[in-house]
Steps between C-alpha positions, in 0.01 A plus 500: 500500500603474140492834319411476132623800302375589153684743275239650271735716302679386186719203596872502434549260210812298579491132421708272712431175313751362249585655263509825697341779300435854619240697307536874504241762407572514124350150464153649546538680168569172324129423510386836365364540150808706408737210560645327195397139429856382568508670840160354588621152405808539720281620787261206465793258483635638828184387679528152348861470611427580863469205731215594739559159661503637853186702440319205343590272791367762744180542298438124487551472875272797574219377275525143628479608864207729421330205330537291818334775701217529248443126488465488878241778498301363207462164670338660800336804345284678754238762430697757695794453263320688225480876521363750250718775360361819350508345153291206633753231406566248776815528705609215721729445791716305256516794259657725762710220648636405158609856428666539840683170459626572147621843610678349801669221301623725218655748742666221697629315193620813317631721782754687286240640262273798546148365515207621293175304486191575292218299653123485522424536869562765766441482873236773525211272600719306742596815691137571586350379825283255308809343343694420817382142536577432135845657543578269791401196293717617211796556733466150641472344154812679377701404808382139485598474132846645566554269798385188314735580212793504740744685277465844662650570841306810598302621801124465486347771284268745672175634357686822422761303305228334296329832427833642390567204272159534338553870440832438328277440196422868452761562230372639170754311289600665173777488242794574730669250728381167631148436626344177622138459388266285709144380502489318836191303396403543138149363472363574846150395393638166387684471830181560699315241287775245561606526135800629302718786619866596468773683686649708218842662543714671237806725485517811283843633404499836322135441411551152355371178659813290555366215712170365618367234736146359517411280796170324417406282801185347346616453141548133405846398385328323211346693211166674551434522125151441367559132422650420840319314774570562865429326826535594864818291505682728253810657651459877530730790576720651227784749509579668168806719466671684218806716456570722201683304230491174697159346426214396728499210745239324711536293814271386776461725800638207700832549324528244218765543231407783260402420143522744213162585347389645168179648368280308257642474149163463329464700179138416422253726684235228479719279719571776753332524837487821698496625856297784639410636842262296712310810607297665223546828687875480434485452122242504221410139429282608206791673328726200559231274350477720190878486451504122547222460239694707247807284555297181470594382850296190578593434863302677774690759705689398811402748771724527803597776742828684529835493325489122529375540139842632400669202664268251332550674165880494539498119512263463205173418676327743263611723216325834562417725795251783448427776752266787420406693815192717497531866399666721756708228665875564523729200505752492785854385434491239778217319322722420200874560558595155628262320265628693199863394536400143587318477165746696285803306625305184411476622141172688517396854411301741718360824360209735533208480256689716248805274503715729715735339754395541863689791659565463873711815532220755546431452870231295671272477195529365146407746227365278226249469219175329606623163626777239525557207266756224543587216264787345307679687222339302218143564612545867589437650151166321453405568862567874464288508184209328676533735798488811282200375305309409817580832664388690188171306496445564869559874450269525197219326685493765774 
């Protein structure tokens, strides 16, 4: 039996990668409003100078293995794979299996670090009598994926091991220490439909996103921009990864050589195309349409599920991503952390509707103004203006 231990307290922050840097408690104050601009610059530079190579390699391996598991399940999706949580969103065998596998891989690849994971799922439903059959299927899937990979020499995981791995995701994150942030299947509705989804994994260090990986098994390697044409022969399966200060790269999930990617450089809003959520329940399509009209955007929206939108945007498939959830919805950090750094390291900008940077240091939720907008630096001023005007009109019409 393999025992999986999770330390849910504040991790000890000692970095073993080169150059070796140990951060002590006073660093936390560097990000406070009382810190001088010079001190803040020095603090930000320290993150850029860190390597994070070991952590990035572990994250890529974890996300890639989770993608293999998800691909296997999606190809043979059975009705019994889909459960219903209390919030009515679908949860799949692959969702739980992906989280267990990522948790397992990160702890195996980074054994010297205290482990904190902020993730979407918990094992509550699987511990019930009605979840036992599903748990056994998840356990088999995880073990089969590990065995087929061949790089881990470990005993077969038990159902208890898998439950423990899933529940490693109960951390609340925050501004102190290191926290991995995971959405094991972002876009579960897309997954169930046989459409786009992503395994989204990021690392927070002192509240800042320092690396991110997006595994997008159904995203074509070629552009999905509005003018592109696709066939069933198009190669699919993309892995995007980014590290603070090092840019964003894309490779195939099969392991091709990475290529550096960059967001669209278009300056003319009329030439810009934009992404939005496939599901109208996830974002206001009417508001997005109003903003696009004010900008003079001519192309129709590209609607796809999941953080695959961030990956597509990072390589210039479109120029704008708009997300305006319905009133009362609170954004979770795992829905945006990996995608945010993938886009920003590719030269993009991600803010809330008021132009404030996204803050991932407040725990499991993002505190933000109204919605999320992502674009390149040249289009952001005109986009913010259109967003404010459209929001004002929407408010006055109530």
